[in-house]
Short mmCIF file of C-alpha atoms and ligand atoms in Angstrom, two decimals:
data_model
loop_
_atom_site.label_atom_id
_atom_site.label_comp_id
_atom_site.label_asym_id
_atom_site.label_seq_id
_atom_site.Cartn_x
_atom_site.Cartn_y
_atom_site.Cartn_z
CA MET A 1 -2.16 -54.97 -15.41
CA ALA A 2 1.42 -56.26 -15.52
CA THR A 3 3.52 -58.73 -13.59
CA VAL A 4 7.20 -57.82 -13.47
CA ILE A 5 9.97 -59.99 -12.03
CA VAL A 6 13.18 -58.38 -10.79
CA ILE A 7 16.21 -60.67 -10.62
CA GLY A 8 19.92 -60.30 -9.95
CA SER A 9 21.92 -61.10 -13.11
CA GLN A 10 25.29 -61.80 -11.49
CA TRP A 11 26.20 -63.16 -8.04
CA GLY A 12 23.77 -60.98 -6.08
CA ASP A 13 24.34 -57.52 -4.58
CA GLU A 14 23.66 -55.83 -7.92
CA GLY A 15 21.68 -53.06 -6.22
CA LYS A 16 18.22 -54.60 -6.58
CA GLY A 17 16.92 -52.73 -3.52
CA LYS A 18 17.06 -49.35 -5.21
CA ILE A 19 15.54 -50.57 -8.49
CA VAL A 20 12.75 -52.39 -6.65
CA ASP A 21 12.09 -49.21 -4.70
CA ILE A 22 11.74 -47.20 -7.95
CA LEU A 23 9.50 -49.80 -9.63
CA THR A 24 7.37 -50.10 -6.50
CA GLN A 25 5.98 -46.64 -7.22
CA ASP A 26 3.95 -48.22 -10.05
CA ALA A 27 3.13 -51.52 -8.30
CA HIS A 28 0.14 -52.43 -6.14
CA VAL A 29 1.77 -55.55 -4.70
CA VAL A 30 5.44 -56.32 -4.02
CA ALA A 31 6.28 -59.95 -3.27
CA ARG A 32 9.43 -61.87 -2.28
CA TYR A 33 9.57 -65.40 -3.72
CA GLN A 34 12.76 -67.16 -2.55
CA GLY A 35 15.66 -67.00 -0.13
CA GLY A 36 15.44 -65.61 3.35
CA HIS A 37 17.27 -63.12 5.55
CA ASN A 38 20.53 -64.07 3.81
CA ALA A 39 19.56 -61.21 1.48
CA GLY A 40 20.10 -57.57 2.28
CA HIS A 41 18.53 -54.75 0.33
CA THR A 42 19.68 -51.22 1.04
CA VAL A 43 17.32 -48.38 0.16
CA VAL A 44 18.09 -44.70 0.70
CA ILE A 45 15.12 -42.34 0.93
CA GLY A 46 16.03 -38.75 1.68
CA ASP A 47 18.66 -38.94 4.39
CA GLN A 48 17.35 -42.18 5.85
CA GLU A 49 18.97 -45.53 4.96
CA TYR A 50 16.91 -48.72 5.36
CA VAL A 51 18.40 -52.21 5.18
CA LEU A 52 15.77 -54.90 4.62
CA HIS A 53 16.47 -58.62 4.71
CA LEU A 54 13.17 -60.43 4.52
CA ILE A 55 10.37 -57.94 4.13
CA PRO A 56 9.96 -56.55 0.59
CA SER A 57 11.32 -53.02 0.36
CA GLY A 58 7.87 -52.01 -0.93
CA ILE A 59 6.94 -51.76 2.74
CA LEU A 60 8.57 -48.31 2.74
CA HIS A 61 5.70 -47.10 0.52
CA PRO A 62 2.67 -46.79 2.84
CA ASP A 63 0.06 -47.60 0.17
CA LYS A 64 1.59 -50.86 -1.11
CA LYS A 65 0.76 -54.43 -0.17
CA CYS A 66 3.78 -56.61 0.61
CA MET A 67 3.88 -60.38 0.50
CA ILE A 68 6.29 -63.17 1.35
CA GLY A 69 5.67 -66.22 -0.84
CA ASN A 70 5.78 -69.95 -0.17
CA GLY A 71 9.28 -70.15 -1.73
CA VAL A 72 10.83 -68.05 1.05
CA VAL A 73 12.33 -69.41 4.28
CA ILE A 74 11.63 -67.38 7.41
CA ASP A 75 13.54 -67.11 10.63
CA PRO A 76 10.79 -65.80 12.93
CA ALA A 77 13.30 -64.18 15.28
CA ALA A 78 14.85 -62.23 12.39
CA LEU A 79 11.40 -61.33 11.08
CA MET A 80 10.34 -59.96 14.47
CA GLN A 81 13.52 -57.89 14.69
CA GLU A 82 12.93 -56.44 11.22
CA VAL A 83 9.29 -55.65 12.00
CA GLU A 84 10.30 -53.95 15.25
CA ASP A 85 12.96 -51.83 13.49
CA LEU A 86 10.45 -50.73 10.85
CA GLU A 87 7.74 -49.96 13.39
CA GLN A 88 10.21 -47.88 15.39
CA LYS A 89 10.77 -45.81 12.25
CA GLY A 90 7.01 -45.27 12.01
CA ILE A 91 6.30 -47.82 9.27
CA ARG A 92 2.99 -49.63 9.71
CA LEU A 93 2.66 -53.24 8.51
CA ASP A 94 -0.68 -54.58 9.69
CA GLY A 95 -3.37 -54.71 7.03
CA ARG A 96 -0.87 -54.71 4.15
CA PHE A 97 1.67 -57.40 5.00
CA TYR A 98 1.02 -61.08 4.22
CA ILE A 99 3.09 -64.24 4.65
CA SER A 100 2.33 -67.47 2.81
CA LYS A 101 1.17 -70.22 5.14
CA ASN A 102 3.31 -72.55 3.01
CA ALA A 103 6.58 -70.66 3.54
CA HIS A 104 9.07 -72.68 5.57
CA LEU A 105 10.46 -71.78 8.99
CA ILE A 106 14.12 -71.69 9.90
CA MET A 107 14.54 -73.55 13.21
CA PRO A 108 17.40 -73.09 15.72
CA TYR A 109 18.85 -76.51 14.82
CA HIS A 110 19.19 -75.41 11.18
CA LEU A 111 21.72 -72.80 12.26
CA ALA A 112 23.73 -75.39 14.18
CA LEU A 113 23.60 -77.89 11.31
CA GLU A 114 24.86 -75.28 8.86
CA LYS A 115 27.74 -74.27 11.09
CA TRP A 116 28.94 -77.86 11.40
CA SER A 117 28.42 -78.59 7.73
CA GLU A 118 30.58 -75.61 6.77
CA LEU A 119 33.30 -76.59 9.27
CA SER A 120 33.40 -80.14 7.93
CA LYS A 121 34.10 -78.87 4.40
CA GLY A 122 37.43 -77.23 5.32
CA ASP A 123 38.81 -75.13 2.45
CA ARG A 124 35.90 -76.21 0.19
CA LYS A 125 33.39 -74.46 2.44
CA ILE A 126 30.69 -72.48 0.65
CA GLY A 127 31.08 -69.35 2.75
CA THR A 128 27.38 -69.16 3.56
CA THR A 129 25.75 -66.32 5.43
CA GLY A 130 25.22 -68.66 8.41
CA ARG A 131 21.49 -67.98 8.51
CA GLY A 132 20.32 -71.62 8.31
CA ILE A 133 19.10 -71.28 4.73
CA GLY A 134 20.54 -74.53 3.28
CA PRO A 135 19.38 -76.91 6.06
CA THR A 136 15.89 -75.36 6.00
CA TYR A 137 15.50 -75.97 2.26
CA SER A 138 16.96 -79.49 2.78
CA ASP A 139 14.22 -80.21 5.31
CA LYS A 140 11.62 -78.81 2.93
CA MET A 141 12.73 -81.21 0.20
CA ALA A 142 13.00 -84.08 2.70
CA ARG A 143 9.41 -83.26 3.70
CA ILE A 144 10.21 -82.75 7.37
CA GLY A 145 10.22 -78.96 7.36
CA PHE A 146 8.00 -76.60 9.34
CA ARG A 147 5.62 -74.38 7.44
CA VAL A 148 4.22 -71.10 8.73
CA SER A 149 0.85 -72.87 9.02
CA ASP A 150 2.36 -75.25 11.59
CA LEU A 151 2.58 -72.30 13.98
CA LEU A 152 -1.21 -72.17 13.98
CA TYR A 153 -1.58 -75.72 15.41
CA PRO A 154 0.44 -75.88 18.68
CA ASP A 155 -0.20 -79.58 19.39
CA LEU A 156 0.91 -80.68 15.95
CA PHE A 157 3.88 -78.31 16.15
CA ARG A 158 5.01 -79.92 19.40
CA LYS A 159 4.67 -83.45 18.00
CA LYS A 160 6.54 -82.62 14.84
CA LEU A 161 9.33 -80.86 16.71
CA LYS A 162 9.83 -83.85 19.02
CA SER A 163 9.96 -86.15 16.01
CA ASN A 164 12.50 -83.93 14.21
CA LEU A 165 14.67 -83.64 17.29
CA SER A 166 14.63 -87.39 17.79
CA TYR A 167 16.00 -87.63 14.24
CA TYR A 168 18.57 -84.82 14.48
CA ASN A 169 19.86 -85.11 18.07
CA PRO A 170 21.59 -88.50 17.61
CA LEU A 171 23.14 -87.20 14.37
CA ILE A 172 24.33 -84.03 16.05
CA LYS A 173 25.87 -86.05 18.87
CA ALA A 174 27.50 -88.69 16.67
CA LEU A 175 28.76 -86.48 13.85
CA TYR A 176 29.55 -83.20 15.52
CA ARG A 177 29.72 -84.03 19.24
CA GLY A 178 27.23 -81.19 19.58
CA GLU A 179 24.94 -80.61 22.54
CA GLU A 180 21.43 -82.01 22.49
CA ILE A 181 18.87 -79.52 21.22
CA LYS A 182 15.97 -79.21 23.65
CA ALA A 183 12.38 -78.82 22.54
CA GLU A 184 11.07 -76.62 25.36
CA PRO A 185 12.93 -73.35 24.62
CA ILE A 186 11.99 -73.68 20.93
CA LEU A 187 8.34 -74.29 21.79
CA ARG A 188 8.32 -71.28 24.10
CA ASP A 189 9.90 -68.91 21.55
CA TYR A 190 7.90 -70.14 18.54
CA SER A 191 4.56 -69.91 20.36
CA ARG A 192 5.40 -66.27 21.09
CA TYR A 193 6.21 -65.66 17.40
CA ALA A 194 2.96 -67.39 16.42
CA GLU A 195 0.93 -64.73 18.24
CA ARG A 196 2.12 -62.05 15.82
CA ILE A 197 2.62 -64.14 12.67
CA ARG A 198 -0.95 -65.53 12.89
CA SER A 199 -2.42 -62.22 11.67
CA TRP A 200 -0.16 -62.12 8.61
CA ALA A 201 -0.44 -65.82 7.60
CA SER A 202 -2.39 -66.04 4.32
CA ASP A 203 -2.87 -67.87 1.05
CA VAL A 204 -0.48 -65.62 -0.90
CA SER A 205 -1.05 -67.38 -4.22
CA LEU A 206 -4.76 -66.65 -3.93
CA LEU A 207 -4.15 -63.03 -2.91
CA ILE A 208 -1.90 -62.52 -5.94
CA HIS A 209 -4.44 -64.20 -8.22
CA GLU A 210 -7.19 -61.88 -6.92
CA SER A 211 -4.93 -58.90 -7.31
CA MET A 212 -4.19 -59.89 -10.93
CA ASN A 213 -7.92 -60.26 -11.57
CA ARG A 214 -8.44 -56.69 -10.33
CA GLY A 215 -5.92 -55.58 -12.95
CA GLU A 216 -3.22 -54.61 -10.45
CA HIS A 217 0.53 -54.41 -11.06
CA ILE A 218 2.58 -57.08 -9.30
CA LEU A 219 6.29 -56.71 -8.64
CA CYS A 220 8.13 -59.93 -7.80
CA GLU A 221 11.32 -59.18 -5.92
CA GLY A 222 14.12 -61.71 -6.35
CA ALA A 223 16.95 -62.04 -3.87
CA GLN A 224 20.58 -63.10 -4.52
CA GLY A 225 21.45 -63.55 -8.21
CA THR A 226 21.32 -65.94 -11.16
CA LEU A 227 24.80 -67.35 -10.53
CA LEU A 228 23.73 -68.26 -6.98
CA ASP A 229 20.70 -70.26 -8.17
CA VAL A 230 20.78 -73.83 -6.85
CA ASP A 231 20.13 -75.28 -10.34
CA HIS A 232 21.72 -72.77 -12.70
CA GLY A 233 24.44 -71.15 -10.59
CA THR A 234 28.03 -72.10 -9.88
CA TYR A 235 27.06 -75.21 -7.88
CA PRO A 236 27.94 -76.06 -5.12
CA PHE A 237 28.92 -72.43 -4.42
CA VAL A 238 25.34 -71.25 -4.57
CA THR A 239 22.42 -70.58 -2.28
CA SER A 240 19.71 -73.22 -1.82
CA SER A 241 16.82 -71.66 -3.73
CA ASN A 242 15.85 -70.73 -7.30
CA SER A 243 16.89 -67.11 -7.52
CA THR A 244 16.18 -67.10 -11.27
CA ALA A 245 12.94 -65.84 -12.84
CA GLY A 246 11.29 -69.28 -12.80
CA GLY A 247 11.47 -69.18 -9.00
CA ALA A 248 8.86 -66.41 -8.97
CA CYS A 249 6.21 -68.75 -10.40
CA THR A 250 6.87 -71.62 -8.02
CA GLY A 251 7.69 -69.34 -5.07
CA LEU A 252 4.48 -67.31 -5.30
CA GLY A 253 2.07 -69.71 -6.95
CA PHE A 254 1.20 -68.46 -10.45
CA GLY A 255 1.90 -69.76 -13.95
CA PRO A 256 4.57 -68.49 -16.40
CA SER A 257 1.95 -67.09 -18.80
CA LYS A 258 1.19 -64.39 -16.19
CA VAL A 259 4.67 -62.85 -16.50
CA ASP A 260 4.91 -59.70 -18.63
CA HIS A 261 8.45 -58.48 -18.07
CA VAL A 262 11.63 -59.80 -16.47
CA ILE A 263 14.15 -57.15 -15.56
CA GLY A 264 17.70 -58.19 -14.77
CA ILE A 265 19.75 -56.00 -12.46
CA VAL A 266 23.31 -55.72 -13.73
CA LYS A 267 26.14 -54.05 -11.84
CA ALA A 268 28.56 -52.09 -14.07
CA TYR A 269 31.30 -54.39 -12.75
CA THR A 270 31.08 -57.73 -10.87
CA THR A 271 31.13 -58.77 -7.22
CA ARG A 272 30.62 -61.98 -5.30
CA VAL A 273 30.56 -62.93 -1.60
CA GLY A 274 31.63 -66.32 -0.33
CA SER A 275 33.67 -69.00 -2.10
CA GLY A 276 33.56 -70.23 -5.68
CA PRO A 277 34.97 -69.43 -9.12
CA PHE A 278 34.99 -65.82 -10.34
CA PRO A 279 37.01 -65.44 -13.57
CA SER A 280 37.10 -61.63 -13.82
CA GLU A 281 38.08 -61.11 -10.17
CA VAL A 282 40.82 -58.57 -9.43
CA THR A 283 43.13 -58.46 -6.43
CA GLY A 284 45.28 -56.07 -4.42
CA ASP A 285 44.92 -52.31 -4.73
CA LEU A 286 42.38 -52.54 -7.52
CA GLU A 287 40.08 -54.67 -5.41
CA GLN A 288 40.48 -52.30 -2.45
CA ARG A 289 39.54 -49.42 -4.74
CA PHE A 290 36.35 -51.12 -5.92
CA ARG A 291 35.48 -52.00 -2.34
CA SER A 292 35.93 -48.55 -0.88
CA ILE A 293 34.32 -46.58 -3.74
CA GLY A 294 31.48 -49.07 -4.27
CA LYS A 295 31.00 -49.76 -0.53
CA GLU A 296 31.32 -53.43 -1.36
CA PHE A 297 30.57 -55.00 2.00
CA GLY A 298 27.69 -57.45 2.55
CA ALA A 299 24.46 -55.80 3.73
CA SER A 300 23.66 -58.92 5.82
CA THR A 301 27.01 -60.08 7.14
CA GLY A 302 29.29 -57.07 6.60
CA ARG A 303 31.77 -59.38 4.80
CA PRO A 304 33.99 -57.69 2.18
CA ARG A 305 32.81 -58.58 -1.31
CA ARG A 306 35.21 -59.94 -3.92
CA CYS A 307 35.34 -57.53 -6.86
CA GLY A 308 36.13 -57.71 -10.58
CA TRP A 309 35.43 -56.37 -14.05
CA PHE A 310 32.14 -56.72 -15.93
CA ASP A 311 31.82 -60.26 -17.25
CA ALA A 312 29.68 -60.36 -20.39
CA LEU A 313 29.49 -64.17 -20.39
CA VAL A 314 27.88 -64.15 -16.96
CA VAL A 315 25.22 -61.66 -18.02
CA GLN A 316 24.61 -63.30 -21.43
CA TYR A 317 23.99 -66.53 -19.54
CA SER A 318 21.62 -64.71 -17.21
CA VAL A 319 19.75 -63.26 -20.20
CA ARG A 320 19.21 -66.82 -21.47
CA ILE A 321 18.26 -68.48 -18.18
CA ASN A 322 15.81 -65.73 -17.18
CA ALA A 323 14.61 -64.65 -20.66
CA LEU A 324 15.34 -61.07 -19.64
CA SER A 325 13.17 -58.40 -21.27
CA SER A 326 15.37 -55.50 -20.16
CA CYS A 327 18.20 -54.74 -17.75
CA ALA A 328 18.89 -52.06 -15.16
CA LEU A 329 22.53 -51.00 -14.99
CA THR A 330 23.65 -50.06 -11.49
CA LYS A 331 26.66 -48.41 -9.86
CA LEU A 332 27.94 -46.84 -13.08
CA ASP A 333 29.34 -43.93 -11.01
CA VAL A 334 31.66 -46.33 -9.13
CA LEU A 335 33.69 -46.63 -12.35
CA ASP A 336 34.12 -42.83 -12.67
CA GLY A 337 37.82 -42.82 -11.68
CA PHE A 338 38.91 -46.07 -13.34
CA ASP A 339 41.02 -45.98 -16.53
CA PRO A 340 41.19 -48.21 -18.51
CA ILE A 341 38.01 -50.24 -17.93
CA PRO A 342 38.24 -53.83 -19.19
CA ILE A 343 35.19 -55.94 -20.09
CA CYS A 344 35.50 -59.72 -20.04
CA THR A 345 34.16 -60.96 -23.40
CA GLY A 346 35.36 -64.58 -23.42
CA TYR A 347 37.29 -67.22 -21.52
CA ARG A 348 40.35 -69.22 -22.48
CA TYR A 349 40.06 -72.81 -21.30
CA LYS A 350 42.88 -75.30 -21.95
CA GLY A 351 44.13 -73.09 -24.78
CA ALA A 352 40.75 -72.80 -26.55
CA MET A 353 38.34 -69.85 -26.52
CA ILE A 354 34.97 -70.31 -24.81
CA LYS A 355 32.09 -68.00 -25.68
CA GLU A 356 29.39 -69.60 -23.52
CA PHE A 357 29.37 -69.53 -19.72
CA PRO A 358 30.32 -73.02 -18.40
CA THR A 359 28.28 -74.11 -15.38
CA GLU A 360 30.68 -76.74 -14.01
CA SER A 361 32.67 -75.08 -11.24
CA ALA A 362 35.78 -77.14 -12.10
CA VAL A 363 35.79 -75.78 -15.69
CA LEU A 364 35.04 -72.23 -14.58
CA GLU A 365 37.87 -72.34 -12.03
CA ALA A 366 40.32 -73.14 -14.84
CA CYS A 367 39.05 -70.41 -17.20
CA GLU A 368 41.17 -67.33 -17.88
CA PRO A 369 39.28 -64.14 -18.73
CA VAL A 370 39.83 -62.48 -22.11
CA TYR A 371 39.32 -58.71 -22.01
CA GLU A 372 38.40 -55.87 -24.29
CA GLU A 373 39.66 -52.53 -22.93
CA PHE A 374 37.71 -49.28 -22.77
CA PRO A 375 39.10 -45.84 -21.91
CA GLY A 376 37.77 -44.46 -18.61
CA TRP A 377 35.77 -41.20 -18.61
CA LYS A 378 37.55 -39.87 -15.50
CA CYS A 379 34.83 -37.47 -14.41
CA SER A 380 31.78 -37.69 -12.19
CA THR A 381 28.54 -39.25 -13.42
CA VAL A 382 26.90 -39.05 -9.97
CA GLY A 383 23.29 -37.96 -10.17
CA VAL A 384 23.11 -37.73 -13.99
CA LYS A 385 19.44 -38.22 -15.03
CA ASP A 386 19.71 -37.95 -18.81
CA PHE A 387 21.62 -40.48 -20.94
CA GLN A 388 22.84 -37.76 -23.32
CA LYS A 389 24.41 -35.88 -20.39
CA LEU A 390 26.74 -38.78 -19.60
CA PRO A 391 30.33 -38.37 -20.82
CA GLU A 392 30.77 -39.87 -24.30
CA LYS A 393 33.16 -42.55 -23.03
CA ALA A 394 30.60 -43.68 -20.45
CA ARG A 395 27.92 -43.83 -23.17
CA ASN A 396 30.27 -45.94 -25.31
CA TYR A 397 30.90 -48.30 -22.41
CA ILE A 398 27.16 -48.72 -21.84
CA LYS A 399 26.44 -49.23 -25.55
CA ARG A 400 29.12 -51.92 -25.74
CA LEU A 401 27.55 -53.70 -22.74
CA GLU A 402 24.17 -53.54 -24.47
CA ASP A 403 25.68 -54.95 -27.71
CA LEU A 404 27.25 -57.81 -25.78
CA ILE A 405 24.22 -58.79 -23.73
CA ARG A 406 21.72 -58.08 -26.55
CA VAL A 407 19.10 -56.68 -24.17
CA PRO A 408 18.32 -52.96 -23.73
CA PHE A 409 18.79 -51.04 -20.50
CA SER A 410 15.51 -49.66 -19.15
CA LEU A 411 17.19 -47.89 -16.21
CA ILE A 412 20.70 -46.71 -15.38
CA SER A 413 21.59 -45.90 -11.80
CA THR A 414 24.09 -43.10 -11.16
CA GLY A 415 24.01 -42.95 -7.35
CA GLN A 416 22.41 -44.40 -4.25
CA LYS A 417 19.40 -42.09 -4.08
CA ARG A 418 16.07 -42.77 -5.83
CA GLU A 419 16.39 -39.66 -8.00
CA GLU A 420 19.96 -40.44 -9.14
CA THR A 421 18.65 -42.51 -12.03
CA ILE A 422 18.34 -42.37 -15.82
CA LEU A 423 14.86 -43.68 -16.64
CA ILE A 424 14.68 -45.04 -20.20
CA GLY A 425 11.65 -47.35 -20.13
CA ASN A 426 9.05 -48.48 -17.63
CA PRO A 427 8.67 -52.27 -17.35
CA PHE A 428 5.03 -51.82 -16.21
CA HIS A 429 3.94 -50.02 -19.38
P1 IMP B 501 23.47 -69.03 1.95
O1 IMP B 501 22.45 -68.44 1.08
O2 IMP B 501 23.61 -68.34 3.28
O3 IMP B 501 23.33 -70.52 2.08
O4 IMP B 501 24.92 -68.80 1.25
C1 IMP B 501 25.28 -69.46 0.04
C2 IMP B 501 26.10 -68.54 -0.85
O5 IMP B 501 25.27 -67.50 -1.33
C3 IMP B 501 27.29 -67.86 -0.15
O6 IMP B 501 28.33 -67.71 -1.09
C4 IMP B 501 26.72 -66.50 0.21
O7 IMP B 501 27.73 -65.52 0.34
C5 IMP B 501 25.85 -66.24 -1.00
N1 IMP B 501 24.73 -65.31 -0.72
C6 IMP B 501 23.60 -65.57 -0.03
N2 IMP B 501 22.81 -64.48 0.01
C7 IMP B 501 23.44 -63.52 -0.68
C8 IMP B 501 23.11 -62.19 -1.03
O8 IMP B 501 22.05 -61.65 -0.71
N3 IMP B 501 24.02 -61.53 -1.79
C9 IMP B 501 25.18 -62.10 -2.20
N4 IMP B 501 25.53 -63.33 -1.91
C10 IMP B 501 24.68 -64.05 -1.15
#
């Protein structure tokens, strides 16, 4: 039995979907532990492309159990849409899909609150995905949020909604001159969602515990990335959950001693969506090149991603925060035509060299990247399955990354498809 956590080691969009899909082959259970439908995981199987936002991509394997933990926030409308899309493609969920009764629900007023909050920030806006994630986690912490279990008790749901609206409506009117939010349409829609969600609502922590006791393999699927973690990321330009490895324990309900392996997904260069500091960012033609070759557009919002060179300080920091056991390197093939290929190995801040990643956004914004340059290999690596078959210059680039981050690569991805992968080690064994 092994419990493996998959996390993003940069600012999200590292290609976790594909790695999770590969690791799922060995897992019995795949579980999401934080975030919501702000995430977007793209998985290509044969000629079919699937984009999943909320449901673990393990659902594409018919014999796997998939769970959504208490640490996740769920927009029931988005969930229903995703379920419908999967069912239309012939994927069956009932009997193997479970949602924690303690997971929180995104409510329609959360979307409105987020929109106004972003507008009020002007040019310091976070650039959120607009999915209501932040206000839902705020309500959770303020202890006025709705849990999935509230859907099962219609009278209590109604009372609680009226109480929340009597708190929010005057605020909405006074602060944003927004229209009053009415209870009835929400009650109507959420009672309809409850009919379907009822059969999936479970004690996910208990299910995972039982699964562990049977000696099964558990795969915990993180969303976003370490630098978007609300505690350890580039605050305030972060998401509102713990996207780091620790989030798996609190977001699913098991203790840290149950974790056997933490695998960090590392893109061969760096991207970020939304606002906030990004020292190794490039601009102009170079950025356009990254974007078009790497298809760097958000899977959830379609927004163009900001692109830049590999930043070793970011990943070293991620290794520390998550205690990474190994890494999976993704999108190596995107670099095939680039020459030279710089790696950021330090920052210059107020004339001095910094070797540790600073977490204050104001410091990071003032940091200048210091690069080491590598010659490009200028030939295709697409579909290579054996490390020794990579061009020597690509092998040197990878070895230098490994030296810098001081963690071995257990997988290297050389294309979008499952089989376009160099398998070096298996985190489950
Ligand atoms: P939120 O999660 O919608 O509140 O957005 C907060 C920040 O996290 C914004 O900069 C988003 O662009 C970023 N973000 C949220 N989810 C993802 C993701 O799945 N990939 C990359 N960035 C994300």
